[in-house]
């Protein structure tokens, strides 16, 4: 073959290989691969480092995780929230219910004051309920945290070696409620006005309403340690962190984001579906094989958890 043609063919091959590598091999990364930042959680630290774009465009430090007497829920956030469970009642009813609730419980959330270089808490363990905790032996690691945030009916007794002993906060809604120790904070995840009414009644005269599942009429909990998640915070997580995927974020994902807003160091345990994509629990065998992740965007939530870990914003313990 003519040497000129050979050279031309060689150059053509090289170009082809280059184009192939560019198009197919190098997928655009979800996050910059070269995150070498220290990622301190001080006021400025949160926004520093090479991940500035990804994290800073999502994290809004002014977003209030909890409702309080000096906070007014924006009406558009109320309107988003009221359709989660088809609440028909108006903003006025919400306001009146909240007024009564904040007369009975702390009017501002029970949180230690942050200092200029620190958040409310130093170290927090966010405990999802995934089956991957079974046999993990994470107990001592979890107990070493200042705050241990558990969710819904997440069991402790009999599972201490894997999930630790203490519970400083429990996030629940009426349909997932249980009795709490006197030193555990009750963090209500409200989906409807009735959930706010339930809180007031369940800790006083008893609740007699009905829901899509049986609801406890009364529960034991310390009234001074009650906190209510802000519906606008849920909307922020749904829109800003999950790009409106799924109907609304899971309890666990909201808890994780809440921890990022109130803790210096966030340690995450018990998140992740089983091999069939179901959100099974560490204390029970799965009965509903078509559970998947329900109305929640499980895949997107998991991807964001991995991304936050990669960016050193959280420590993620995957279990076994
Ligand atoms: O099932 P439950 O809602 O009580 O679990 C609490 C949270 O733990 C969920 O909202 C979800 O965020 C997380 N979870 C998980 N993987 C599982 C089970 C639960 O990520 N297998």
Tab-separated table of C-alpha atoms and ligand atoms in Angstrom:
chain	number	residue	atom	x	y	z
A	1	UNK	CA	0.000	0.000	0.000
A	2	UNK	CA	1.102	3.540	-0.758
A	3	UNK	CA	2.846	4.925	2.440
A	4	UNK	CA	0.757	8.135	2.217
A	5	UNK	CA	-2.459	6.080	2.281
A	6	UNK	CA	-1.064	4.093	5.263
A	7	UNK	CA	-0.442	7.315	7.247
A	8	UNK	CA	-3.909	8.596	6.346
A	9	UNK	CA	-5.517	5.348	7.491
A	10	UNK	CA	-3.507	5.436	10.740
A	11	UNK	CA	-4.635	9.017	11.452
A	12	UNK	CA	-8.240	8.098	10.679
A	13	UNK	CA	-8.045	5.184	13.168
A	14	UNK	CA	-6.579	7.466	15.843
A	15	UNK	CA	-9.380	9.998	15.338
A	16	UNK	CA	-11.970	7.209	15.541
A	17	UNK	CA	-10.512	5.913	18.815
A	18	UNK	CA	-10.429	9.455	20.245
A	19	UNK	CA	-14.064	10.129	19.316
A	20	UNK	CA	-15.120	6.743	20.780
A	21	UNK	CA	-13.315	7.438	24.084
A	22	UNK	CA	-14.905	10.886	24.346
A	23	UNK	CA	-18.441	9.747	23.640
A	24	UNK	CA	-18.700	6.393	25.344
A	25	UNK	CA	-15.985	5.859	27.892
A	26	UNK	CA	-16.057	9.119	29.784
A	27	UNK	CA	-19.594	9.417	31.209
A	28	UNK	CA	-20.276	12.829	32.709
A	29	UNK	CA	-19.683	12.378	36.456
A	30	UNK	CA	-22.515	13.130	38.852
A	31	UNK	CA	-19.930	15.014	40.866
A	32	UNK	CA	-16.391	16.203	40.333
A	33	UNK	CA	-14.067	13.225	40.836
A	34	UNK	CA	-11.260	15.265	42.288
A	35	UNK	CA	-12.914	16.417	45.501
A	36	UNK	CA	-9.973	16.877	47.798
A	37	UNK	CA	-11.652	19.503	49.966
A	38	UNK	CA	-11.495	19.390	53.725
A	39	UNK	CA	-15.233	20.186	53.699
A	40	UNK	CA	-15.396	21.657	57.182
A	41	UNK	CA	-18.896	22.303	58.447
A	42	UNK	CA	-18.213	25.862	59.614
A	43	UNK	CA	-20.268	28.622	58.072
A	44	UNK	CA	-17.798	29.175	55.284
A	45	UNK	CA	-16.507	25.588	55.222
A	46	UNK	CA	-19.817	24.285	53.930
A	47	UNK	CA	-19.440	26.288	50.786
A	48	UNK	CA	-15.720	25.803	50.242
A	49	UNK	CA	-13.748	23.303	48.193
A	50	UNK	CA	-13.953	22.152	44.596
A	51	UNK	CA	-17.540	20.885	45.053
A	52	UNK	CA	-18.751	24.444	45.537
A	53	UNK	CA	-21.144	24.287	42.603
A	54	UNK	CA	-22.906	21.013	43.321
A	55	UNK	CA	-23.375	21.367	47.071
A	56	UNK	CA	-23.750	25.125	47.322
A	57	UNK	CA	-26.479	25.314	44.695
A	58	UNK	CA	-28.545	22.839	46.721
A	59	UNK	CA	-27.787	23.575	50.368
A	60	UNK	CA	-29.851	26.497	51.662
A	61	UNK	CA	-28.723	27.228	55.193
A	62	UNK	CA	-31.607	29.640	55.730
A	63	UNK	CA	-34.188	26.893	55.297
A	64	UNK	CA	-35.776	26.170	58.699
A	65	UNK	CA	-36.113	22.412	59.383
A	66	UNK	CA	-38.696	22.983	62.160
A	67	UNK	CA	-41.846	24.997	62.695
A	68	UNK	CA	-41.814	27.623	65.435
A	69	UNK	CA	-43.874	30.546	66.733
A	70	UNK	CA	-41.724	33.096	64.922
A	71	UNK	CA	-41.966	31.378	61.546
A	72	UNK	CA	-44.743	31.788	59.020
A	73	UNK	CA	-45.221	28.986	56.494
A	74	UNK	CA	-45.390	30.440	52.956
A	75	UNK	CA	-48.806	29.774	51.394
A	76	UNK	CA	-47.315	28.153	48.291
A	77	UNK	CA	-45.460	25.657	50.539
A	78	UNK	CA	-48.738	25.008	52.365
A	79	UNK	CA	-50.499	24.376	49.046
A	80	UNK	CA	-47.811	21.872	47.969
A	81	UNK	CA	-47.995	20.116	51.351
A	82	UNK	CA	-51.782	19.896	51.564
A	83	UNK	CA	-51.968	17.812	48.393
A	84	UNK	CA	-49.562	15.147	49.703
A	85	UNK	CA	-52.500	13.471	51.369
A	86	UNK	CA	-55.343	15.429	49.813
A	87	UNK	CA	-55.992	17.681	52.787
A	88	UNK	CA	-59.023	19.777	51.925
A	89	UNK	CA	-58.845	22.320	54.715
A	90	UNK	CA	-57.559	25.869	54.383
A	91	UNK	CA	-54.456	27.778	55.432
A	92	UNK	CA	-56.543	29.474	58.139
A	93	UNK	CA	-57.328	26.091	59.717
A	94	UNK	CA	-53.616	25.211	59.542
A	95	UNK	CA	-52.701	28.489	61.288
A	96	UNK	CA	-55.266	27.999	64.053
A	97	UNK	CA	-54.126	24.377	64.596
A	98	UNK	CA	-50.468	25.405	64.771
A	99	UNK	CA	-51.302	28.168	67.232
A	100	UNK	CA	-52.898	25.631	69.592
A	101	UNK	CA	-50.007	23.203	69.081
A	102	UNK	CA	-47.336	25.792	69.910
A	103	UNK	CA	-49.190	26.734	73.092
A	104	UNK	CA	-48.877	23.162	74.317
A	105	UNK	CA	-45.344	22.365	73.098
A	106	UNK	CA	-42.112	24.445	72.943
A	107	UNK	CA	-42.762	27.516	70.787
A	108	UNK	CA	-39.241	27.251	69.381
A	109	UNK	CA	-37.520	23.904	68.736
A	110	UNK	CA	-35.545	22.458	71.605
A	111	UNK	CA	-32.017	22.754	70.128
A	112	UNK	CA	-28.706	23.810	71.700
A	113	UNK	CA	-27.551	27.209	70.462
A	114	UNK	CA	-25.062	27.080	67.577
A	115	UNK	CA	-21.755	28.925	67.953
A	116	UNK	CA	-20.009	30.788	65.099
A	117	UNK	CA	-17.937	27.714	64.194
A	118	UNK	CA	-20.360	25.005	65.144
A	119	UNK	CA	-23.841	23.845	64.373
A	120	UNK	CA	-26.420	22.875	67.043
A	121	UNK	CA	-24.878	19.413	67.505
A	122	UNK	CA	-21.365	18.059	66.956
A	123	UNK	CA	-21.980	14.468	65.823
A	124	UNK	CA	-25.226	12.860	64.652
A	125	UNK	CA	-26.121	9.326	63.601
A	126	UNK	CA	-29.050	9.170	61.173
A	127	UNK	CA	-30.575	5.719	61.440
A	128	UNK	CA	-32.518	4.419	58.455
A	129	UNK	CA	-34.292	1.091	58.891
A	130	UNK	CA	-32.604	-0.919	56.129
A	131	UNK	CA	-32.047	-4.670	56.395
A	132	UNK	CA	-28.369	-3.970	55.678
A	133	UNK	CA	-27.945	-3.204	59.387
A	134	UNK	CA	-28.580	-6.840	60.322
A	135	UNK	CA	-25.281	-8.328	61.505
A	136	UNK	CA	-23.422	-5.052	60.862
A	137	UNK	CA	-22.040	-4.709	64.427
A	138	UNK	CA	-22.240	-0.900	64.042
A	139	UNK	CA	-23.683	-0.502	67.589
A	140	UNK	CA	-20.608	1.028	69.299
A	141	UNK	CA	-19.975	3.371	66.336
A	142	UNK	CA	-23.565	4.589	66.530
A	143	UNK	CA	-23.535	5.011	70.311
A	144	UNK	CA	-20.448	7.230	70.029
A	145	UNK	CA	-22.590	9.994	68.451
A	146	UNK	CA	-24.030	12.864	70.464
A	147	UNK	CA	-27.376	12.630	68.658
A	148	UNK	CA	-28.980	9.383	67.500
A	149	UNK	CA	-31.930	9.987	65.210
A	150	UNK	CA	-34.202	7.004	64.642
A	151	UNK	CA	-37.288	6.667	62.506
A	152	UNK	CA	-40.785	5.316	62.817
A	153	UNK	CA	-40.854	1.871	64.405
A	154	UNK	CA	-37.084	1.244	64.040
A	155	UNK	CA	-36.308	-1.331	66.761
A	156	UNK	CA	-33.585	-1.092	69.380
A	157	UNK	CA	-34.271	-3.834	71.931
A	158	UNK	CA	-32.595	-7.044	70.867
A	159	UNK	CA	-30.653	-5.312	68.051
A	160	UNK	CA	-28.232	-3.199	70.132
A	161	UNK	CA	-25.059	-4.784	68.717
A	162	UNK	CA	-26.082	-3.619	65.231
A	163	UNK	CA	-27.991	-0.376	65.904
A	164	UNK	CA	-26.753	0.941	69.269
A	165	UNK	CA	-28.601	1.586	72.527
A	166	UNK	CA	-29.620	5.241	72.699
A	167	UNK	CA	-32.328	7.222	70.882
A	168	UNK	CA	-32.117	10.979	71.318
A	169	UNK	CA	-34.670	11.794	68.579
A	170	UNK	CA	-37.402	9.755	66.939
A	171	UNK	CA	-39.065	10.953	63.751
A	172	UNK	CA	-42.598	9.677	63.376
A	173	UNK	CA	-46.052	10.401	62.026
A	174	UNK	CA	-49.362	9.297	63.593
A	175	UNK	CA	-49.541	6.035	61.636
A	176	UNK	CA	-45.991	5.047	62.688
A	177	UNK	CA	-46.060	6.364	66.260
A	178	UNK	CA	-44.890	4.598	69.419
A	179	UNK	CA	-44.234	5.429	73.077
A	180	UNK	CA	-40.971	7.244	73.786
A	181	UNK	CA	-38.545	7.454	76.710
A	182	UNK	CA	-38.693	10.681	78.686
A	183	UNK	CA	-35.352	11.902	77.283
A	184	UNK	CA	-36.163	11.241	73.604
A	185	UNK	CA	-37.260	14.106	71.347
A	186	UNK	CA	-40.474	13.446	69.429
A	187	UNK	CA	-39.982	14.848	65.916
A	188	UNK	CA	-43.299	14.872	64.074
A	189	UNK	CA	-43.205	14.453	60.301
A	190	UNK	CA	-46.642	15.948	59.457
A	191	UNK	CA	-48.398	15.147	56.181
A	192	UNK	CA	-51.728	16.797	56.881
A	193	UNK	CA	-53.462	19.127	59.339
A	194	UNK	CA	-54.952	16.086	61.063
A	195	UNK	CA	-51.398	14.985	62.002
A	196	UNK	CA	-50.941	18.254	63.915
A	197	UNK	CA	-54.291	17.726	65.632
A	198	UNK	CA	-53.274	14.147	66.443
A	199	UNK	CA	-50.090	15.349	68.185
A	200	UNK	CA	-52.063	17.646	70.492
A	201	UNK	CA	-54.672	14.988	71.311
A	202	UNK	CA	-52.326	11.982	71.540
A	203	UNK	CA	-50.422	13.778	74.315
A	204	UNK	CA	-53.528	15.015	76.149
A	205	UNK	CA	-57.136	13.817	76.011
A	206	UNK	CA	-56.704	11.165	73.311
A	207	UNK	CA	-57.284	11.197	69.550
A	208	UNK	CA	-60.480	9.693	68.181
A	209	UNK	CA	-60.132	10.338	64.426
A	210	UNK	CA	-59.357	7.790	61.732
A	211	UNK	CA	-56.721	7.524	59.021
A	212	UNK	CA	-55.675	5.156	56.207
A	213	UNK	CA	-54.205	2.925	58.947
A	214	UNK	CA	-55.020	2.416	62.637
A	215	UNK	CA	-53.685	5.320	64.697
A	216	UNK	CA	-52.758	5.245	68.377
A	217	UNK	CA	-55.175	7.337	70.431
A	218	UNK	CA	-52.508	8.191	73.055
A	219	UNK	CA	-48.739	7.933	73.246
A	220	UNK	CA	-46.139	8.581	75.954
A	221	UNK	CA	-43.604	11.304	75.194
A	222	UNK	CA	-41.991	14.293	76.870
A	223	UNK	CA	-44.010	17.381	75.848
A	224	UNK	CA	-40.973	19.638	76.302
A	225	UNK	CA	-39.055	17.714	73.657
A	226	UNK	CA	-41.618	17.898	70.842
A	227	UNK	CA	-40.550	19.316	67.460
A	228	UNK	CA	-42.441	19.536	64.162
A	229	UNK	CA	-40.797	19.328	60.729
A	230	UNK	CA	-41.495	22.356	58.544
A	231	UNK	CA	-43.565	21.476	55.422
A	232	UNK	CA	-41.509	24.063	53.501
A	233	UNK	CA	-38.382	22.061	54.408
A	234	UNK	CA	-40.015	18.950	52.886
A	235	UNK	CA	-40.766	20.916	49.733
A	236	UNK	CA	-37.174	22.181	49.607
A	237	UNK	CA	-35.836	18.616	49.849
A	238	UNK	CA	-38.311	17.403	47.198
A	239	UNK	CA	-37.553	20.174	44.738
A	240	UNK	CA	-33.973	21.225	45.354
A	241	UNK	CA	-32.363	17.922	46.352
A	242	UNK	CA	-34.506	15.415	44.469
A	243	UNK	CA	-35.469	17.441	41.396
A	244	UNK	CA	-39.194	16.734	42.097
A	245	UNK	CA	-38.678	12.990	41.580
A	246	UNK	CA	-41.225	10.743	43.325
A	247	UNK	CA	-44.285	12.008	45.145
A	248	UNK	CA	-42.368	13.210	48.182
A	249	UNK	CA	-39.121	12.387	50.024
A	250	UNK	CA	-38.916	9.493	52.474
A	251	UNK	CA	-38.784	10.062	56.224
A	252	UNK	CA	-35.182	8.893	56.189
A	253	UNK	CA	-34.041	11.261	53.459
A	254	UNK	CA	-35.720	14.229	55.160
A	255	UNK	CA	-33.982	13.220	58.411
A	256	UNK	CA	-30.617	13.071	56.674
A	257	UNK	CA	-31.047	16.549	55.195
A	258	UNK	CA	-32.275	17.847	58.529
A	259	UNK	CA	-29.106	16.461	60.138
A	260	UNK	CA	-26.967	18.288	57.558
A	261	UNK	CA	-28.655	21.505	58.706
A	262	UNK	CA	-28.201	20.971	62.448
A	263	UNK	CA	-25.069	18.810	62.932
A	264	UNK	CA	-21.358	19.382	62.316
A	265	UNK	CA	-20.769	15.723	61.433
A	266	UNK	CA	-23.433	13.450	59.939
A	267	UNK	CA	-22.992	9.669	60.121
A	268	UNK	CA	-25.509	7.742	58.062
A	269	UNK	CA	-26.560	4.129	58.728
A	270	UNK	CA	-29.339	1.834	57.519
A	271	UNK	CA	-30.059	3.247	54.055
A	272	UNK	CA	-30.418	1.124	50.957
A	273	UNK	CA	-32.845	-1.293	49.335
A	274	UNK	CA	-32.335	-5.072	49.289
A	275	UNK	CA	-31.208	-6.948	46.145
A	276	UNK	CA	-34.756	-6.849	44.730
A	277	UNK	CA	-35.076	-3.098	45.236
A	278	UNK	CA	-37.350	-3.305	48.291
A	279	UNK	CA	-37.000	-1.160	51.402
A	280	UNK	CA	-36.943	-4.085	53.823
A	281	UNK	CA	-36.277	-3.709	57.574
A	282	UNK	CA	-33.510	-5.172	59.745
A	283	UNK	CA	-35.919	-6.622	62.306
A	284	UNK	CA	-38.351	-8.492	60.064
A	285	UNK	CA	-38.650	-10.675	56.985
A	286	UNK	CA	-40.198	-8.860	54.046
A	287	UNK	CA	-43.761	-9.962	53.343
A	288	UNK	CA	-44.723	-7.550	50.558
A	289	UNK	CA	-42.299	-8.474	47.743
A	290	UNK	CA	-43.644	-5.615	45.632
A	291	UNK	CA	-42.977	-2.963	48.248
A	292	UNK	CA	-40.056	-1.349	46.345
A	293	UNK	CA	-39.619	2.168	47.746
A	294	UNK	CA	-43.290	3.160	47.723
A	295	UNK	CA	-44.110	6.719	46.712
A	296	UNK	CA	-40.515	7.775	47.388
A	297	UNK	CA	-37.767	8.158	44.763
A	298	UNK	CA	-35.499	5.486	46.297
A	299	UNK	CA	-32.901	5.460	43.515
A	300	UNK	CA	-32.481	9.237	43.429
A	301	UNK	CA	-32.283	9.392	47.238
A	302	UNK	CA	-29.592	6.709	47.262
A	303	UNK	CA	-27.607	8.486	44.522
A	304	UNK	CA	-27.662	11.736	46.485
A	305	UNK	CA	-26.521	9.907	49.630
A	306	UNK	CA	-23.572	8.453	47.688
A	307	UNK	CA	-22.803	11.866	46.241
A	308	UNK	CA	-22.874	13.547	49.671
A	309	UNK	CA	-20.513	10.863	50.973
A	310	UNK	CA	-18.179	11.395	48.045
A	311	UNK	CA	-18.195	15.105	48.771
A	312	UNK	CA	-17.326	14.368	52.430
A	313	UNK	CA	-20.509	16.043	53.669
A	314	UNK	CA	-21.618	12.829	55.374
A	315	UNK	CA	-20.065	9.502	56.328
A	316	UNK	CA	-22.081	6.675	54.838
A	317	UNK	CA	-21.973	3.221	56.421
A	318	UNK	CA	-23.437	0.834	53.859
A	319	UNK	CA	-23.928	-2.187	56.101
A	320	UNK	CA	-23.417	-5.725	54.933
B	1	LIG	O1	-39.415	1.881	56.438
B	1	LIG	P1	-39.244	3.141	57.201
B	1	LIG	O2	-39.875	4.326	56.468
B	1	LIG	O3	-39.667	3.078	58.608
B	1	LIG	O4	-37.674	3.409	57.208
B	1	LIG	C1	-37.120	4.650	57.580
B	1	LIG	C2	-36.284	5.212	56.452
B	1	LIG	O5	-35.138	4.397	56.239
B	1	LIG	C3	-36.992	5.260	55.115
B	1	LIG	O6	-37.805	6.411	55.043
B	1	LIG	C4	-35.844	5.244	54.140
B	1	LIG	O7	-35.338	6.549	53.964
B	1	LIG	C5	-34.799	4.413	54.856
B	1	LIG	N1	-34.744	3.000	54.396
B	1	LIG	C6	-33.827	2.637	53.413
B	1	LIG	N2	-33.720	1.333	53.023
B	1	LIG	C7	-34.481	0.372	53.576
B	1	LIG	C8	-35.451	0.718	54.567
B	1	LIG	C9	-35.548	2.051	54.949
B	1	LIG	O8	-33.115	3.489	52.891
B	1	LIG	N3	-34.304	-0.883	53.199
